[in-house]
Coordinates of C-alpha atoms in Angstrom, one line a residue:
Chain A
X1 CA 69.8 71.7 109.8
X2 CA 72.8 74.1 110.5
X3 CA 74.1 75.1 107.3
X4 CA 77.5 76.9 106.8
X5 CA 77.7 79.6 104.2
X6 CA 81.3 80.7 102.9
X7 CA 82.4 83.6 100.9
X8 CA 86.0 82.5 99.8
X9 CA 88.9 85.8 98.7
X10 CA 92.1 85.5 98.8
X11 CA 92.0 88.0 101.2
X12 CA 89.0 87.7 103.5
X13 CA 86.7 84.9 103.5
X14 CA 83.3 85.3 104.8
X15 CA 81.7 83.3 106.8
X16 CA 77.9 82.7 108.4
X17 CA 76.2 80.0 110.1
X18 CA 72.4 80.0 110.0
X19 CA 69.8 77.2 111.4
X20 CA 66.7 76.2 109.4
X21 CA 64.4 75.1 111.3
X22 CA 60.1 74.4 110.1
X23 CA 61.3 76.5 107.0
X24 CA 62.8 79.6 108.8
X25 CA 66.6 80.5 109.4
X26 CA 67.8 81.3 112.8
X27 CA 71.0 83.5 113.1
X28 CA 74.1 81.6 114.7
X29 CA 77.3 83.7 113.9
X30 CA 79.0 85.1 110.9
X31 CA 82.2 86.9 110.6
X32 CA 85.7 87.1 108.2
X33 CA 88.1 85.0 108.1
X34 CA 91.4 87.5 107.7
X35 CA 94.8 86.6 105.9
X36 CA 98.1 88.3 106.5
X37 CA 98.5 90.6 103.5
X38 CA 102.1 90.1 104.5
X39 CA 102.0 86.2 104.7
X40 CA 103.1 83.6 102.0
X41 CA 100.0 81.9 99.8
X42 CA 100.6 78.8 101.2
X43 CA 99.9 80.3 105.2
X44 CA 96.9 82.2 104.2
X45 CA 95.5 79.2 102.6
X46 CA 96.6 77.5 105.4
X47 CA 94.8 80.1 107.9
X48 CA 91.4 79.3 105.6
X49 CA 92.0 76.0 106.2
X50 CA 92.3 76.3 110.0
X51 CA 89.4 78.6 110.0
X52 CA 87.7 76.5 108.7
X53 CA 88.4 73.7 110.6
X54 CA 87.3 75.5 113.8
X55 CA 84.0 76.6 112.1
X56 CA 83.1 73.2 111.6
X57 CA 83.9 72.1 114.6
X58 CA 81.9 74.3 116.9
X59 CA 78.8 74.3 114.7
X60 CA 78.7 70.6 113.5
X61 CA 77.5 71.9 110.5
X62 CA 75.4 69.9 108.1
X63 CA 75.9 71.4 104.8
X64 CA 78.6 73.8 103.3
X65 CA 76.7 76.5 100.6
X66 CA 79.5 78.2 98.6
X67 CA 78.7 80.4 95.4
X68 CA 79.8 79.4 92.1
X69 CA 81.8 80.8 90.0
X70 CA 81.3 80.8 86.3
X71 CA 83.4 83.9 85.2
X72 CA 86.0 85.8 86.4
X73 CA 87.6 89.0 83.8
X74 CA 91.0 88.7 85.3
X75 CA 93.1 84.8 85.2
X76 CA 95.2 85.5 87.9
X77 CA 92.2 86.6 90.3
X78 CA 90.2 83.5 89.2
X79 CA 93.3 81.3 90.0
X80 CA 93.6 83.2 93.3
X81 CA 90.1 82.8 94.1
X82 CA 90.1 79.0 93.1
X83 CA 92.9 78.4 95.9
X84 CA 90.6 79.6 98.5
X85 CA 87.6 77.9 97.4
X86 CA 89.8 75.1 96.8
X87 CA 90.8 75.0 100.2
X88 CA 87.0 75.5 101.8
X89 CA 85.3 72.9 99.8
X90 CA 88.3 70.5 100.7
X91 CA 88.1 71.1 103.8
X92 CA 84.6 70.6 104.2
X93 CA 84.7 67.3 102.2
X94 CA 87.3 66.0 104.9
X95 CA 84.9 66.8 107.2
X96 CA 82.2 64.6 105.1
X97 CA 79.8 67.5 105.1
X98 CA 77.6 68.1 101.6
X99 CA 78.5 70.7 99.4
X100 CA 76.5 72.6 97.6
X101 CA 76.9 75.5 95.1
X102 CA 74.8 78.4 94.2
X103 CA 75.2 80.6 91.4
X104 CA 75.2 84.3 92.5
X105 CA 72.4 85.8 90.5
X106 CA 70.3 82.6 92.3
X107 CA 71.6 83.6 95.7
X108 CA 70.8 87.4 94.8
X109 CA 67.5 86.5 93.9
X110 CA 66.9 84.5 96.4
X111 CA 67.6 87.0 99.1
X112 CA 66.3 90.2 97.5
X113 CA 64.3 89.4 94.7
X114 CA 66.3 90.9 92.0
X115 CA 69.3 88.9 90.8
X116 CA 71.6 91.9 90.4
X117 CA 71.2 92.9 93.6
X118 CA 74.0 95.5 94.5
X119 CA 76.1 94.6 97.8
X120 CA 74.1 97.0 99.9
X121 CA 70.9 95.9 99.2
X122 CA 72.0 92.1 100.2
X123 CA 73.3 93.5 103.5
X124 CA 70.0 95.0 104.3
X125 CA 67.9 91.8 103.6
X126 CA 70.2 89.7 105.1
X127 CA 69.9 91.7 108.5
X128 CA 66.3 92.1 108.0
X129 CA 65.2 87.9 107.3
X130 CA 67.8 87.3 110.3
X131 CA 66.3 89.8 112.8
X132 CA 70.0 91.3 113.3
X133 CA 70.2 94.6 115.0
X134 CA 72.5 96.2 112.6
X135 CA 73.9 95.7 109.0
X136 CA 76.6 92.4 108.7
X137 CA 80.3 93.1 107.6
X138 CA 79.6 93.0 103.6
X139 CA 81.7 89.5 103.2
X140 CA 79.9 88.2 106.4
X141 CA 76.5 89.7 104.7
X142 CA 77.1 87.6 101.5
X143 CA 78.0 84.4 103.0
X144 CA 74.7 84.6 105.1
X145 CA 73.3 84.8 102.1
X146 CA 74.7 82.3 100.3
X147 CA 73.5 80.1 103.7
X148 CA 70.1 81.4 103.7
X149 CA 69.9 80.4 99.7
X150 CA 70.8 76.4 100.7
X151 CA 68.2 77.0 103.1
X152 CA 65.2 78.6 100.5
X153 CA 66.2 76.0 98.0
X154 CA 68.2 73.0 99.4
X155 CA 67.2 69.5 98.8
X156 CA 65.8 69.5 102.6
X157 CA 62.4 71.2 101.3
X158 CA 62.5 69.3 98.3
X159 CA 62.9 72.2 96.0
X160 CA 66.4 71.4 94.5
Chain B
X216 CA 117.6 67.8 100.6
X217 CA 114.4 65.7 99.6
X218 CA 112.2 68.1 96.8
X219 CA 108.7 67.5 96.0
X220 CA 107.6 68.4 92.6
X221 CA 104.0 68.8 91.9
X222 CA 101.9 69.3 88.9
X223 CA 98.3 69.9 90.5
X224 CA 95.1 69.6 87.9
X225 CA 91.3 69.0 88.6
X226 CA 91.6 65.2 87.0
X227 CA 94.9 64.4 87.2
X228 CA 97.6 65.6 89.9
X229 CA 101.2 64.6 89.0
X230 CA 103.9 64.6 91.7
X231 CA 107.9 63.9 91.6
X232 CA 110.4 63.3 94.3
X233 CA 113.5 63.9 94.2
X234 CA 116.9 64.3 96.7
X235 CA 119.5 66.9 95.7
X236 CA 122.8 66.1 97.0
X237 CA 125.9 67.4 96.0
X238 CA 124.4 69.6 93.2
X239 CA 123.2 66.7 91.8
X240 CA 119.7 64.9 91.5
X241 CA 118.6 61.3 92.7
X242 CA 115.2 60.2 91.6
X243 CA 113.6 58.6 94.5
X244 CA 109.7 58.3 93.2
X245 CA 107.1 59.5 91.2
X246 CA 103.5 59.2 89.6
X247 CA 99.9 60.4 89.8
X248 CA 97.0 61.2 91.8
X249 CA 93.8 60.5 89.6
X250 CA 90.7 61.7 90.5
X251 CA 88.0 60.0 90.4
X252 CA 86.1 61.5 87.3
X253 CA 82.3 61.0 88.5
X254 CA 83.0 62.3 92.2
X255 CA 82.5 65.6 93.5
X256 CA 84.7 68.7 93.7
X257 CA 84.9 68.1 97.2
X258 CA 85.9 64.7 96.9
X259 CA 88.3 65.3 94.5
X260 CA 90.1 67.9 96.0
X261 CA 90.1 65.6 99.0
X262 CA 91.7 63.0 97.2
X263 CA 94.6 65.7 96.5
X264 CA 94.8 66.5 99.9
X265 CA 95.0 62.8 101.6
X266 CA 97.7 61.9 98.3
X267 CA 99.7 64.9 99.4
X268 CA 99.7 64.3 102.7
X269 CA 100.1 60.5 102.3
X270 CA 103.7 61.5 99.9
X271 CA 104.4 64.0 102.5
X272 CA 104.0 61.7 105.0
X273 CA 106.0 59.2 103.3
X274 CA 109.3 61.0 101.8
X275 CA 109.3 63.9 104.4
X276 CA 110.3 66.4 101.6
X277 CA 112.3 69.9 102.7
X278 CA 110.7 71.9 99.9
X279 CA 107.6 71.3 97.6
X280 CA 108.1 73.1 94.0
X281 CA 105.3 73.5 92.1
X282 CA 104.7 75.6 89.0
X283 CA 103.5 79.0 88.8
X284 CA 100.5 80.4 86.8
X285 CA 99.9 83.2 85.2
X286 CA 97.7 83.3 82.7
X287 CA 94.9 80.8 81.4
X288 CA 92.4 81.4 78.4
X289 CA 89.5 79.6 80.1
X290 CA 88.2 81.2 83.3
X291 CA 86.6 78.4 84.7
X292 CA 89.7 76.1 84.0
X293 CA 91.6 79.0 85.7
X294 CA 89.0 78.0 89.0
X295 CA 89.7 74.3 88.8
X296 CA 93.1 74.6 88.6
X297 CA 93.3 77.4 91.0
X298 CA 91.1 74.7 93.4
X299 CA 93.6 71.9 93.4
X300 CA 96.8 74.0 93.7
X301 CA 95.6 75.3 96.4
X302 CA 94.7 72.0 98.5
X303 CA 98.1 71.2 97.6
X304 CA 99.3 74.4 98.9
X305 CA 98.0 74.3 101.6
X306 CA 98.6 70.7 102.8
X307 CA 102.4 71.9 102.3
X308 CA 101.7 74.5 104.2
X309 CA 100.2 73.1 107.3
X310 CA 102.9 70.1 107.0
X311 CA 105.6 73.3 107.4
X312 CA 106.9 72.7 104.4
X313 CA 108.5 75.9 102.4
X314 CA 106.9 76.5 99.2
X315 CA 108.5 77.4 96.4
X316 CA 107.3 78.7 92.7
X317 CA 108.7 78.5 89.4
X318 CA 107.7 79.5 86.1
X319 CA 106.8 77.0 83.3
X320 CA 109.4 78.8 81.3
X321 CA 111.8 78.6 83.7
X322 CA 111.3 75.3 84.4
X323 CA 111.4 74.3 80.6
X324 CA 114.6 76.6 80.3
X325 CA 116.1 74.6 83.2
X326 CA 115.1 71.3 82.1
X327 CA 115.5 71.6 78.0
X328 CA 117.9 74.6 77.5
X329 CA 114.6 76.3 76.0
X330 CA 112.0 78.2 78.1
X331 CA 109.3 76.6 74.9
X332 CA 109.9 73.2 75.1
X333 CA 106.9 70.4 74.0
X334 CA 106.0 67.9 76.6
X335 CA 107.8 65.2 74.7
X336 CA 111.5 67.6 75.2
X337 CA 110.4 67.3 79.2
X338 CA 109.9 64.2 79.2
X339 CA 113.2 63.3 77.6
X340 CA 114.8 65.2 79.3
X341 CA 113.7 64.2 82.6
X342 CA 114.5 60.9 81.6
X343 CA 118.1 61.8 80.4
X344 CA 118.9 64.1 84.0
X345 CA 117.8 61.1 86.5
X346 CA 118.8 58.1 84.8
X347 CA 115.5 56.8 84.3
X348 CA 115.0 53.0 82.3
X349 CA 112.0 54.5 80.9
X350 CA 110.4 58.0 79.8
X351 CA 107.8 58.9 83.1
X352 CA 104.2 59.5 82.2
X353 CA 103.8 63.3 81.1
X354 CA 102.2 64.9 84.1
X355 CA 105.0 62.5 86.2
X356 CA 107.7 63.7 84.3
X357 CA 106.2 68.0 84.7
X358 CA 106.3 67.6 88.3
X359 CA 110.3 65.5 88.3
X360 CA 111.0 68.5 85.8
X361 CA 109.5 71.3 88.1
X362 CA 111.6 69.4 91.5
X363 CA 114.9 69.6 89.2
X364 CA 114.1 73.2 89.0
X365 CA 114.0 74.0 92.6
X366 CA 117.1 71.6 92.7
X367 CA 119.0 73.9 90.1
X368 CA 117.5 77.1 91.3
X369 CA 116.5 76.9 95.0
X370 CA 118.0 79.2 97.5
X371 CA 120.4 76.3 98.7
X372 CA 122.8 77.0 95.9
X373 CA 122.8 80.3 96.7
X374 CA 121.4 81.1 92.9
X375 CA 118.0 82.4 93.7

């Protein structure tokens, strides 16, 4: 199973692709998708959208693990942050690929064991349950984290 | 020019069409995307997407006009919306279509003469401006009333 993690921002979305194979993940890739601080909303949405178009289309993935959002302390970030993810889960439902959400205390305690883990401390599992030889970009970090949750607790092992 | 007016939500998606010629405004369609209730988020916002694209398709519009948002009391309502404005965004966006914001003050205090206008004022008023046999449904009648905007205000009368 090749699962697709995504870290949607307005700004950079995060990306990682893990396999799960007899109950272990195997690294793939994972990087940032970038926007144009200069560009229009509607072209950095559209450069999420054609990111992550490509994504899907080289890895095939079968499921899309995205973190859910329950509360955000400023409207206008939660409405900027809902465009992105609007735009990922879209695009991954034109795709037909399964969607499923995680809430980020689950993913953090998934991961690391304590569900308000700080950023650093997701890096540094992330790097060590995927064998990488250094510490992930923090956005790329997450949304391997977010992939390895689907992967810990997806309805593949029966657990969900 | 051919203006499309759209009033995105997480159930129902309204959308107007209009063409401005002449400083004047020709209704050409309008109605609503429903979303299926018991579907997905994915597959909802994917039902935005392929009505977007099928009216942008269809009518070839110049500019799509769509309301801005600033504030919302509910967070999570902040998310949804934020979600299906910015599929329709971004299927504008990768259609090349210019984008184009307007406040829901502005658009009242275009529409009504009064920047707090009910729903019922819009509707009227909608109804009055193109010539209409009958009042549109409400979110029709938003996203005729936020195309008129761009018609009065857009950058090809020089006002904006």
């Amino acid at each position: 199973m090749i699962i697709l993690g995504i870290d949607p921002g307005s700004r950079i979305t995060g990306y990682g692709v893990i396999e799960w194979v007899n109950h272990k993940a195997k690294y793939i890739d994972s990087g940032c998708i970038r926007m144009d601080v200069k560009a229009t909303t509607g072209n950095r949405l559209k450069t999420i959208f054609e990111g992550l178009d490509q994504l899907i289309g080289l890895y095939q993935p079968d499921v899309l693990s995205i973190e859910q959002v329950f509360v955000h302390k400023n409207p206008q970030s939660a409405i900027k942050l809902g465009q992105a993810r609007g735009v990922v889960m879209c695009a991954a439902a034109l795709a037909n690929i399964e969607i499923h959400e995680y809430t980020p205390t689950r993913i953090k305690q998934t991961v690391v064991g304590n569900g308000h883990a700080t950023k650093e401390q997701v890096q540094h599992m992330v790097e060590h349950l995927l064998k990488l030889s250094r510490k992930p970009q923090a956005d790329a970090a997450d949304a391997l984290a977010i992939a390895l949750t689907h992967g810990f607790h997806g309805p593949v092992l029966g657990v969900k």
